[in-house]
Amino acid sequence: MPPPDRDGADPQLAVEPSKETDTSEDEQLRKVGLRDRILHFTWPWYSCTMSTGAVAVVLAQTPNRFAGLDTIGTIFFILDLVLFVSFTTAMVTRFIMFPQKLSESLHHPIEGLFFGAAWVSISLILNSMQAYGVPNCGAWLVEALKVLFWMYCAAVLLVAIFQYYIFFQSERLQVKDAVPAWVFPMYPLLVVAPMAGTMIPSQPTAAGYSMWVGAVMLQGLAWTVSIMVYAMYMQRLMTSELPSPPTRPGMYISVGPAVKNQFPYMQLTPDPGYTTAGLISLGTQAPNVLPSNAFGISNVPDGQVVRALGIIAGTFVIMFSVWFFFISSVAIVAGVKRMTFTLSWWAFVFPNAGLTLAAIQLGKAFSSPGINGRGYANIVKVEDQESEANAYVDEVWGLVYSLQQTDEDRLDVNEGVPFAYTKEDLKVDFWQAHHGSPPDTKEEPKQVEMLVYINRRMTTMSQPKKEYIYRMNQGIKDAVNQGMPKAYVETVMRRFIPDVEDEKVAEMAKKQALVFEDER
């Protein structure tokens, strides 16, 4: 029988019937009223809101989207809010009814560790506010999220400092009984980098730079502490047995051995998937937020160097997460026949959501079609009679834009250079506009080398997505207004880009554009 809580309560289970009396099970259950259930409502329940919020975040960042995905994600976000408010109400009620429980819960060597779960839930709510709220609410929410971001960082840093101080000062935990959950007070800091990576694109440059620096520092603190716990974890893994089957889903966050007395609780260490997602996300944001010569090194594009380092670091870490995933899966399958529900089952969701986010970020960084399944828009020659008969068979028309280096850096990220598209300088016929008026294409053009983004490998025809058609039509309108021949549009482009409008598709396309690096 597991050792009891200080008041005889199991921090996870609602009640444990006494085995020393002859009272029937029905009589025992009748004794568990609302007051008793409130008494035993503990911090580990926030693992539920961690998982629900993680699903909403994953849906917001899923690269292959359809029109209803935002609605599904919003439903999960609202559900997460409802659950969080309900759980927080239950916890506050518990501490009002039993004031001593607040201090006892934070000092308890098992329940106290899960105080961080509530803060992780808050970070996921903020992340969802950015994803689902900012496109609909505008600038005021962007400013509010900046304030909430720094308030969250300050709060969780204090949690990490003072909760560890409480354990160092008041508890005498034995190293031989070490559990991976000892690092959980640091867990809220591990999700700062992914949260910052989501918020930075909509923030002004100065605010985004401050967020970027703070996220790197706090993520570094959390990951360094987690490495220390991983060392203890590996030692116990080699010398102890696996957790009991009902608690093995918790191994998706930590494949940690059971503690000495077989506590049936989740055993948590930081999931490296969130660190991977954070490193790559912050790395890809670096060219946009780091000022030139940020590190005092001349003639070096600081942002691009940091971007490369972030992607390399994330790639280096992600297999650690994959390795944990497969070990956990094998252990769960081996004990599946003896599994019963515990709160550790929420670990089926939250850590694997981190691995999914890491895979999404890695796919974006390498423009992987296997992960992101992106399409490619190219101009290629079509060998058919209709094409051979038109006057534009050997011509490509388009607008030319003047780019600053910072704009080009952002466009490189958005276009997945050098994996999705490569950059080439091609000699073109150029008509220059004057004073905002369209150029006269009947005049003799200049021969000028222009920067072009192109993919010479992906040349198979396909059906463009509806949101891409919307964005292309916006570009076609601008191009025609600036002098591109309407005959070219009708003869060449309308074969693939129909002139249609759909309000729902337009709204979806505008929301997608908010995450484009060159749309900031």
Tab-separated table of N, CA and C in Angstrom, residues 346-478:
chain	number	residue	atom	x	y	z
A	346	TRP	N	-2.981	11.250	-19.041
A	346	TRP	CA	-2.925	12.503	-19.791
A	346	TRP	C	-1.572	12.669	-20.471
A	347	ALA	N	-0.580	11.901	-20.043
A	347	ALA	CA	0.725	11.956	-20.703
A	347	ALA	C	0.703	11.316	-22.085
A	348	PHE	N	-0.402	10.650	-22.443
A	348	PHE	CA	-0.550	10.218	-23.828
A	348	PHE	C	-0.583	11.430	-24.761
A	349	VAL	N	-1.005	12.580	-24.232
A	349	VAL	CA	-1.273	13.740	-25.080
A	349	VAL	C	-0.175	14.793	-24.991
A	350	PHE	N	0.058	15.323	-23.791
A	350	PHE	CA	0.883	16.524	-23.663
A	350	PHE	C	2.299	16.358	-24.211
A	351	PRO	N	3.071	15.364	-23.778
A	351	PRO	CA	4.441	15.261	-24.296
A	351	PRO	C	4.496	14.943	-25.780
A	352	ASN	N	3.538	14.135	-26.251
A	352	ASN	CA	3.532	13.809	-27.674
A	352	ASN	C	3.120	15.012	-28.517
A	353	ALA	N	2.356	15.924	-27.918
A	353	ALA	CA	2.082	17.191	-28.601
A	353	ALA	C	3.376	17.977	-28.774
A	354	GLY	N	4.248	17.926	-27.767
A	354	GLY	CA	5.545	18.586	-27.883
A	354	GLY	C	6.384	18.001	-29.000
A	355	LEU	N	6.378	16.669	-29.108
A	355	LEU	CA	7.111	16.020	-30.194
A	355	LEU	C	6.522	16.403	-31.550
A	356	THR	N	5.198	16.519	-31.616
A	356	THR	CA	4.547	16.926	-32.866
A	356	THR	C	4.937	18.350	-33.252
A	357	LEU	N	4.935	19.261	-32.277
A	357	LEU	CA	5.347	20.639	-32.551
A	357	LEU	C	6.796	20.691	-33.016
A	358	ALA	N	7.642	19.856	-32.401
A	358	ALA	CA	9.046	19.810	-32.816
A	358	ALA	C	9.169	19.349	-34.262
A	359	ALA	N	8.385	18.326	-34.625
A	359	ALA	CA	8.420	17.827	-36.003
A	359	ALA	C	7.934	18.891	-36.983
A	360	ILE	N	6.900	19.647	-36.592
A	360	ILE	CA	6.384	20.716	-37.454
A	360	ILE	C	7.453	21.780	-37.678
A	361	GLN	N	8.115	22.195	-36.591
A	361	GLN	CA	9.156	23.214	-36.712
A	361	GLN	C	10.328	22.717	-37.544
A	362	LEU	N	10.695	21.448	-37.343
A	362	LEU	CA	11.796	20.876	-38.117
A	362	LEU	C	11.425	20.804	-39.594
A	363	GLY	N	10.172	20.432	-39.865
A	363	GLY	CA	9.718	20.384	-41.248
A	363	GLY	C	9.736	21.748	-41.910
A	364	LYS	N	9.348	22.785	-41.159
A	364	LYS	CA	9.397	24.141	-41.705
A	364	LYS	C	10.836	24.563	-41.975
A	365	ALA	N	11.727	24.242	-41.032
A	365	ALA	CA	13.119	24.660	-41.165
A	365	ALA	C	13.775	24.050	-42.397
A	366	PHE	N	13.465	22.780	-42.667
A	366	PHE	CA	14.068	22.084	-43.804
A	366	PHE	C	13.138	22.025	-45.019
A	367	SER	N	11.984	22.699	-44.914
A	367	SER	CA	10.986	22.668	-46.001
A	367	SER	C	10.722	21.244	-46.451
A	368	SER	N	10.474	20.381	-45.490
A	368	SER	CA	10.294	18.960	-45.766
A	368	SER	C	8.894	18.683	-46.298
A	369	PRO	N	8.758	18.162	-47.514
A	369	PRO	CA	7.418	17.817	-48.010
A	369	PRO	C	6.804	16.661	-47.238
A	370	GLY	N	7.643	15.785	-46.654
A	370	GLY	CA	7.121	14.668	-45.884
A	370	GLY	C	6.436	15.110	-44.611
A	371	ILE	N	6.892	16.215	-44.013
A	371	ILE	CA	6.312	16.711	-42.763
A	371	ILE	C	5.275	17.788	-43.042
A	372	ASN	N	5.627	18.746	-43.859
A	372	ASN	CA	4.731	19.870	-44.101
A	372	ASN	C	3.863	19.705	-45.338
A	373	GLY	N	4.282	18.870	-46.258
A	373	GLY	CA	3.482	18.638	-47.455
A	373	GLY	C	3.161	19.910	-48.223
A	374	ARG	N	4.120	20.827	-48.314
A	374	ARG	CA	3.855	22.107	-48.955
A	374	ARG	C	3.805	21.957	-50.469
A	375	GLY	N	3.155	22.903	-51.106
A	375	GLY	CA	3.118	22.930	-52.554
A	375	GLY	C	4.147	23.916	-53.089
A	376	TYR	N	4.345	23.901	-54.404
A	376	TYR	CA	5.319	24.766	-55.045
A	376	TYR	C	4.657	25.434	-56.241
A	377	ALA	N	4.814	26.740	-56.342
A	377	ALA	CA	4.235	27.491	-57.454
A	377	ALA	C	5.353	27.881	-58.410
A	378	ASN	N	5.350	27.305	-59.590
A	378	ASN	CA	6.357	27.594	-60.596
A	378	ASN	C	5.683	27.923	-61.924
A	379	ILE	N	6.409	28.580	-62.785
A	379	ILE	CA	5.974	28.817	-64.156
A	379	ILE	C	6.722	27.827	-65.042
A	380	VAL	N	5.999	26.926	-65.679
A	380	VAL	CA	6.631	25.922	-66.540
A	380	VAL	C	5.936	25.916	-67.898
A	381	LYS	N	6.656	25.467	-68.888
A	381	LYS	CA	6.099	25.405	-70.233
A	381	LYS	C	5.202	24.188	-70.368
A	382	VAL	N	3.985	24.398	-70.851
A	382	VAL	CA	3.026	23.317	-71.042
A	382	VAL	C	3.018	22.948	-72.520
A	383	GLU	N	3.285	21.706	-72.800
A	383	GLU	CA	3.348	21.250	-74.188
A	383	GLU	C	1.957	20.819	-74.672
A	384	ASP	N	1.159	21.750	-75.146
A	384	ASP	CA	-0.116	21.405	-75.772
A	384	ASP	C	-0.442	22.455	-76.834
A	385	GLN	N	-1.421	22.170	-77.648
A	385	GLN	CA	-1.736	23.049	-78.765
A	385	GLN	C	-2.207	24.417	-78.302
A	386	GLU	N	-2.956	24.433	-77.200
A	386	GLU	CA	-3.481	25.708	-76.700
A	386	GLU	C	-2.345	26.632	-76.296
A	387	SER	N	-1.315	26.065	-75.642
A	387	SER	CA	-0.191	26.882	-75.210
A	387	SER	C	0.645	27.345	-76.395
A	388	GLU	N	0.866	26.459	-77.366
A	388	GLU	CA	1.698	26.808	-78.513
A	388	GLU	C	1.068	27.919	-79.346
A	389	ALA	N	-0.264	28.015	-79.290
A	389	ALA	CA	-0.957	28.976	-80.148
A	389	ALA	C	-0.977	30.380	-79.566
A	390	ASN	N	-0.732	30.552	-78.238
A	390	ASN	CA	-0.868	31.888	-77.665
A	390	ASN	C	0.418	32.695	-77.837
A	391	ALA	N	0.272	33.999	-77.683
A	391	ALA	CA	1.385	34.911	-77.953
A	391	ALA	C	2.418	34.941	-76.836
A	392	TYR	N	2.122	34.310	-75.717
A	392	TYR	CA	3.007	34.395	-74.558
A	392	TYR	C	3.691	33.059	-74.255
A	393	VAL	N	3.865	32.225	-75.269
A	393	VAL	CA	4.368	30.875	-75.050
A	393	VAL	C	5.761	30.877	-74.426
A	394	ASP	N	6.578	31.879	-74.721
A	394	ASP	CA	7.940	31.926	-74.189
A	394	ASP	C	8.142	33.115	-73.251
A	395	GLU	N	7.063	33.608	-72.644
A	395	GLU	CA	7.174	34.800	-71.805
A	395	GLU	C	6.564	34.551	-70.430
A	396	VAL	N	7.160	35.189	-69.432
A	396	VAL	CA	6.612	35.208	-68.077
A	396	VAL	C	6.570	36.664	-67.631
A	397	TRP	N	5.391	37.146	-67.263
A	397	TRP	CA	5.223	38.527	-66.830
A	397	TRP	C	4.980	38.566	-65.323
A	398	GLY	N	5.447	39.626	-64.696
A	398	GLY	CA	5.206	39.788	-63.273
A	398	GLY	C	5.716	41.121	-62.771
A	399	LEU	N	5.381	41.435	-61.540
A	399	LEU	CA	5.848	42.668	-60.911
A	399	LEU	C	7.245	42.474	-60.340
A	400	VAL	N	7.973	43.574	-60.238
A	400	VAL	CA	9.299	43.582	-59.630
A	400	VAL	C	9.234	44.455	-58.388
A	401	TYR	N	9.788	43.951	-57.287
A	401	TYR	CA	9.779	44.691	-56.029
A	401	TYR	C	11.208	45.016	-55.615
A	402	SER	N	11.363	46.157	-54.992
A	402	SER	CA	12.651	46.531	-54.420
A	402	SER	C	12.696	46.042	-52.977
A	403	LEU	N	13.684	45.217	-52.651
A	403	LEU	CA	13.782	44.606	-51.323
A	403	LEU	C	14.991	45.142	-50.568
A	404	GLN	N	14.767	45.518	-49.314
A	404	GLN	CA	15.880	45.743	-48.408
A	404	GLN	C	16.417	44.388	-47.953
A	405	GLN	N	17.622	44.366	-47.399
A	405	GLN	CA	18.207	43.095	-46.978
A	405	GLN	C	17.358	42.415	-45.913
A	406	THR	N	16.783	43.208	-44.996
A	406	THR	CA	15.931	42.603	-43.963
A	406	THR	C	14.686	41.971	-44.579
A	407	ASP	N	14.127	42.633	-45.621
A	407	ASP	CA	12.964	42.061	-46.308
A	407	ASP	C	13.338	40.764	-47.013
A	408	GLU	N	14.515	40.750	-47.624
A	408	GLU	CA	14.967	39.546	-48.321
A	408	GLU	C	15.186	38.400	-47.343
A	409	ASP	N	15.732	38.710	-46.163
A	409	ASP	CA	15.945	37.671	-45.150
A	409	ASP	C	14.618	37.050	-44.729
A	410	ARG	N	13.607	37.885	-44.539
A	410	ARG	CA	12.290	37.376	-44.152
A	410	ARG	C	11.674	36.533	-45.266
A	411	LEU	N	11.838	36.994	-46.497
A	411	LEU	CA	11.295	36.250	-47.627
A	411	LEU	C	11.994	34.899	-47.767
A	412	ASP	N	13.291	34.855	-47.473
A	412	ASP	CA	14.027	33.586	-47.520
A	412	ASP	C	13.425	32.570	-46.563
A	413	VAL	N	13.078	33.030	-45.363
A	413	VAL	CA	12.482	32.132	-44.374
A	413	VAL	C	11.123	31.646	-44.858
A	414	ASN	N	10.319	32.578	-45.350
A	414	ASN	CA	8.968	32.230	-45.780
A	414	ASN	C	8.971	31.271	-46.971
A	415	GLU	N	9.929	31.427	-47.872
A	415	GLU	CA	9.987	30.599	-49.077
A	415	GLU	C	10.829	29.342	-48.886
A	416	GLY	N	11.362	29.147	-47.687
A	416	GLY	CA	12.095	27.915	-47.411
A	416	GLY	C	13.400	27.792	-48.172
A	417	VAL	N	14.108	28.901	-48.351
A	417	VAL	CA	15.411	28.865	-49.023
A	417	VAL	C	16.426	28.184	-48.102
A	418	PRO	N	17.241	27.249	-48.588
A	418	PRO	CA	17.427	26.849	-49.990
A	418	PRO	C	16.739	25.533	-50.337
A	419	PHE	N	15.872	25.027	-49.450
A	419	PHE	CA	15.318	23.690	-49.655
A	419	PHE	C	14.098	23.714	-50.577
A	420	ALA	N	13.139	24.593	-50.295
A	420	ALA	CA	11.941	24.646	-51.129
A	420	ALA	C	12.214	25.406	-52.424
A	421	TYR	N	12.822	26.576	-52.282
A	421	TYR	CA	13.160	27.390	-53.449
A	421	TYR	C	14.627	27.791	-53.374
A	422	THR	N	15.209	28.012	-54.542
A	422	THR	CA	16.558	28.568	-54.614
A	422	THR	C	16.472	29.962	-55.220
A	423	LYS	N	17.521	30.741	-55.019
A	423	LYS	CA	17.557	32.116	-55.509
A	423	LYS	C	18.499	32.187	-56.715
A	424	GLU	N	17.991	32.778	-57.800
A	424	GLU	CA	18.794	32.920	-59.010
A	424	GLU	C	18.681	34.350	-59.520
A	425	ASP	N	19.737	34.808	-60.144
A	425	ASP	CA	19.722	36.107	-60.817
A	425	ASP	C	19.538	35.864	-62.312
A	426	LEU	N	18.392	36.274	-62.845
A	426	LEU	CA	18.059	36.057	-64.250
A	426	LEU	C	17.958	37.398	-64.980
A	427	LYS	N	18.411	37.416	-66.238
A	427	LYS	CA	18.321	38.636	-67.041
A	427	LYS	C	16.910	38.742	-67.616
A	428	VAL	N	16.263	39.886	-67.384
A	428	VAL	CA	14.868	40.072	-67.793
A	428	VAL	C	14.710	41.408	-68.520
A	429	ASP	N	13.600	41.526	-69.239
A	429	ASP	CA	13.190	42.815	-69.798
A	429	ASP	C	12.453	43.585	-68.710
A	430	PHE	N	12.880	44.828	-68.466
A	430	PHE	CA	12.374	45.580	-67.316
A	430	PHE	C	11.835	46.931	-67.759
A	431	TRP	N	10.564	47.185	-67.398
A	431	TRP	CA	9.956	48.499	-67.569
A	431	TRP	C	9.768	49.118	-66.185
A	432	GLN	N	10.319	50.263	-65.970
A	432	GLN	CA	10.273	50.893	-64.650
A	432	GLN	C	9.101	51.860	-64.550
A	433	ALA	N	8.366	51.757	-63.433
A	433	ALA	CA	7.262	52.686	-63.175
A	433	ALA	C	7.821	54.025	-62.712
A	434	HIS	N	7.091	55.089	-63.006
A	434	HIS	CA	7.531	56.427	-62.632
A	434	HIS	C	6.432	57.129	-61.845
A	435	HIS	N	6.787	57.591	-60.659
A	435	HIS	CA	5.875	58.379	-59.833
A	435	HIS	C	4.556	57.653	-59.581
A	436	GLY	N	4.612	56.340	-59.418
A	436	GLY	CA	3.426	55.564	-59.097
A	436	GLY	C	2.547	55.236	-60.276
A	437	SER	N	2.904	55.695	-61.474
A	437	SER	CA	2.100	55.413	-62.666
A	437	SER	C	2.614	54.151	-63.347
A	438	PRO	N	1.728	53.391	-63.995
A	438	PRO	CA	2.170	52.179	-64.695
A	438	PRO	C	3.132	52.522	-65.825
A	439	PRO	N	4.110	51.670	-66.096
A	439	PRO	CA	5.043	51.925	-67.195
A	439	PRO	C	4.382	51.666	-68.549
A	440	ASP	N	4.966	52.216	-69.578
A	440	ASP	CA	4.478	51.995	-70.940
A	440	ASP	C	5.249	50.818	-71.530
A	441	THR	N	4.595	49.667	-71.634
A	441	THR	CA	5.273	48.458	-72.105
A	441	THR	C	5.520	48.476	-73.608
A	442	LYS	N	5.066	49.529	-74.292
A	442	LYS	CA	5.367	49.653	-75.714
A	442	LYS	C	6.754	50.241	-75.931
A	443	GLU	N	7.310	50.846	-74.888
A	443	GLU	CA	8.657	51.393	-74.987
A	443	GLU	C	9.687	50.265	-74.966
A	444	GLU	N	10.909	50.607	-75.329
A	444	GLU	CA	11.990	49.623	-75.318
A	444	GLU	C	12.378	49.311	-73.872
A	445	PRO	N	12.360	48.024	-73.453
A	445	PRO	CA	12.713	47.699	-72.062
A	445	PRO	C	14.224	47.705	-71.844
A	446	LYS	N	14.608	47.778	-70.573
A	446	LYS	CA	16.003	47.631	-70.193
A	446	LYS	C	16.299	46.156	-69.930
A	447	GLN	N	17.526	45.751	-70.168
A	447	GLN	CA	17.974	44.408	-69.826
A	447	GLN	C	18.639	44.479	-68.448
A	448	VAL	N	17.986	43.864	-67.436
A	448	VAL	CA	18.451	43.966	-66.049
A	448	VAL	C	18.437	42.580	-65.409
A	449	GLU	N	19.426	42.305	-64.560
A	449	GLU	CA	19.414	41.057	-63.792
A	449	GLU	C	18.532	41.231	-62.561
A	450	MET	N	17.624	40.280	-62.360
A	450	MET	CA	16.673	40.331	-61.254
A	450	MET	C	16.777	39.070	-60.400
A	451	LEU	N	16.547	39.244	-59.101
A	451	LEU	CA	16.519	38.108	-58.174
A	451	LEU	C	15.192	37.374	-58.330
A	452	VAL	N	15.259	36.065	-58.518
A	452	VAL	CA	14.065	35.247	-58.721
A	452	VAL	C	14.117	34.058	-57.775
A	453	TYR	N	12.990	33.750	-57.133
A	453	TYR	CA	12.853	32.542	-56.310
A	453	TYR	C	12.226	31.459	-57.183
A	454	ILE	N	12.901	30.330	-57.299
A	454	ILE	CA	12.433	29.314	-58.239
A	454	ILE	C	12.792	27.922	-57.737
A	455	ASN	N	11.963	26.947	-58.099
A	455	ASN	CA	12.253	25.540	-57.820
A	455	ASN	C	12.222	24.807	-59.153
A	456	ARG	N	13.378	24.381	-59.609
A	456	ARG	CA	13.469	23.751	-60.925
A	456	ARG	C	13.161	22.257	-60.885
A	457	ARG	N	12.951	21.716	-59.684
A	457	ARG	CA	12.681	20.281	-59.565
A	457	ARG	C	11.185	19.977	-59.573
A	458	MET	N	10.390	20.819	-58.916
A	458	MET	CA	8.959	20.561	-58.775
A	458	MET	C	8.204	21.195	-59.944
A	459	THR	N	7.922	20.411	-60.973
A	459	THR	CA	7.310	20.957	-62.186
A	459	THR	C	6.046	20.212	-62.607
A	460	THR	N	5.539	19.340	-61.738
A	460	THR	CA	4.329	18.586	-62.063
A	460	THR	C	3.094	19.440	-61.799
A	461	MET	N	2.160	19.459	-62.739
A	461	MET	CA	0.942	20.248	-62.560
A	461	MET	C	0.059	19.648	-61.469
A	462	SER	N	-0.618	20.530	-60.742
A	462	SER	CA	-1.519	20.092	-59.684
A	462	SER	C	-2.622	21.129	-59.548
A	463	GLN	N	-3.522	20.902	-58.583
A	463	GLN	CA	-4.630	21.819	-58.349
A	463	GLN	C	-4.276	22.747	-57.198
A	464	PRO	N	-4.174	24.062	-57.414
A	464	PRO	CA	-3.832	24.983	-56.321
A	464	PRO	C	-4.899	24.981	-55.230
A	465	LYS	N	-4.469	25.197	-53.995
A	465	LYS	CA	-5.411	25.298	-52.893
A	465	LYS	C	-6.208	26.600	-53.012
A	466	LYS	N	-7.412	26.572	-52.423
A	466	LYS	CA	-8.309	27.721	-52.560
A	466	LYS	C	-7.696	28.991	-51.978
A	467	GLU	N	-7.035	28.865	-50.811
A	467	GLU	CA	-6.466	30.060	-50.197
A	467	GLU	C	-5.308	30.617	-51.023
A	468	TYR	N	-4.586	29.729	-51.742
A	468	TYR	CA	-3.511	30.203	-52.613
A	468	TYR	C	-4.097	30.942	-53.816
A	469	ILE	N	-5.206	30.432	-54.345
A	469	ILE	CA	-5.878	31.108	-55.462
A	469	ILE	C	-6.295	32.517	-55.050
A	470	TYR	N	-6.788	32.654	-53.809
A	470	TYR	CA	-7.182	33.982	-53.324
A	470	TYR	C	-5.979	34.923	-53.313
A	471	ARG	N	-4.851	34.457	-52.764
A	471	ARG	CA	-3.675	35.324	-52.682
A	471	ARG	C	-3.135	35.653	-54.081
A	472	MET	N	-3.178	34.686	-54.989
A	472	MET	CA	-2.735	34.944	-56.360
A	472	MET	C	-3.612	35.997	-57.029
A	473	ASN	N	-4.905	35.932	-56.795
A	473	ASN	CA	-5.801	36.922	-57.403
A	473	ASN	C	-5.530	38.327	-56.875
A	474	GLN	N	-5.141	38.426	-55.600
A	474	GLN	CA	-4.771	39.741	-55.078
A	474	GLN	C	-3.532	40.262	-55.796
A	475	GLY	N	-2.569	39.365	-56.030
A	475	GLY	CA	-1.366	39.770	-56.748
A	475	GLY	C	-1.639	40.110	-58.204
A	476	ILE	N	-2.542	39.370	-58.836
A	476	ILE	CA	-2.894	39.642	-60.233
A	476	ILE	C	-3.522	41.026	-60.371
A	477	LYS	N	-4.391	41.396	-59.420
A	477	LYS	CA	-5.008	42.729	-59.465
A	477	LYS	C	-3.939	43.820	-59.418
A	478	ASP	N	-2.977	43.668	-58.492
A	478	ASP	CA	-1.904	44.663	-58.392
A	478	ASP	C	-1.085	44.709	-59.682
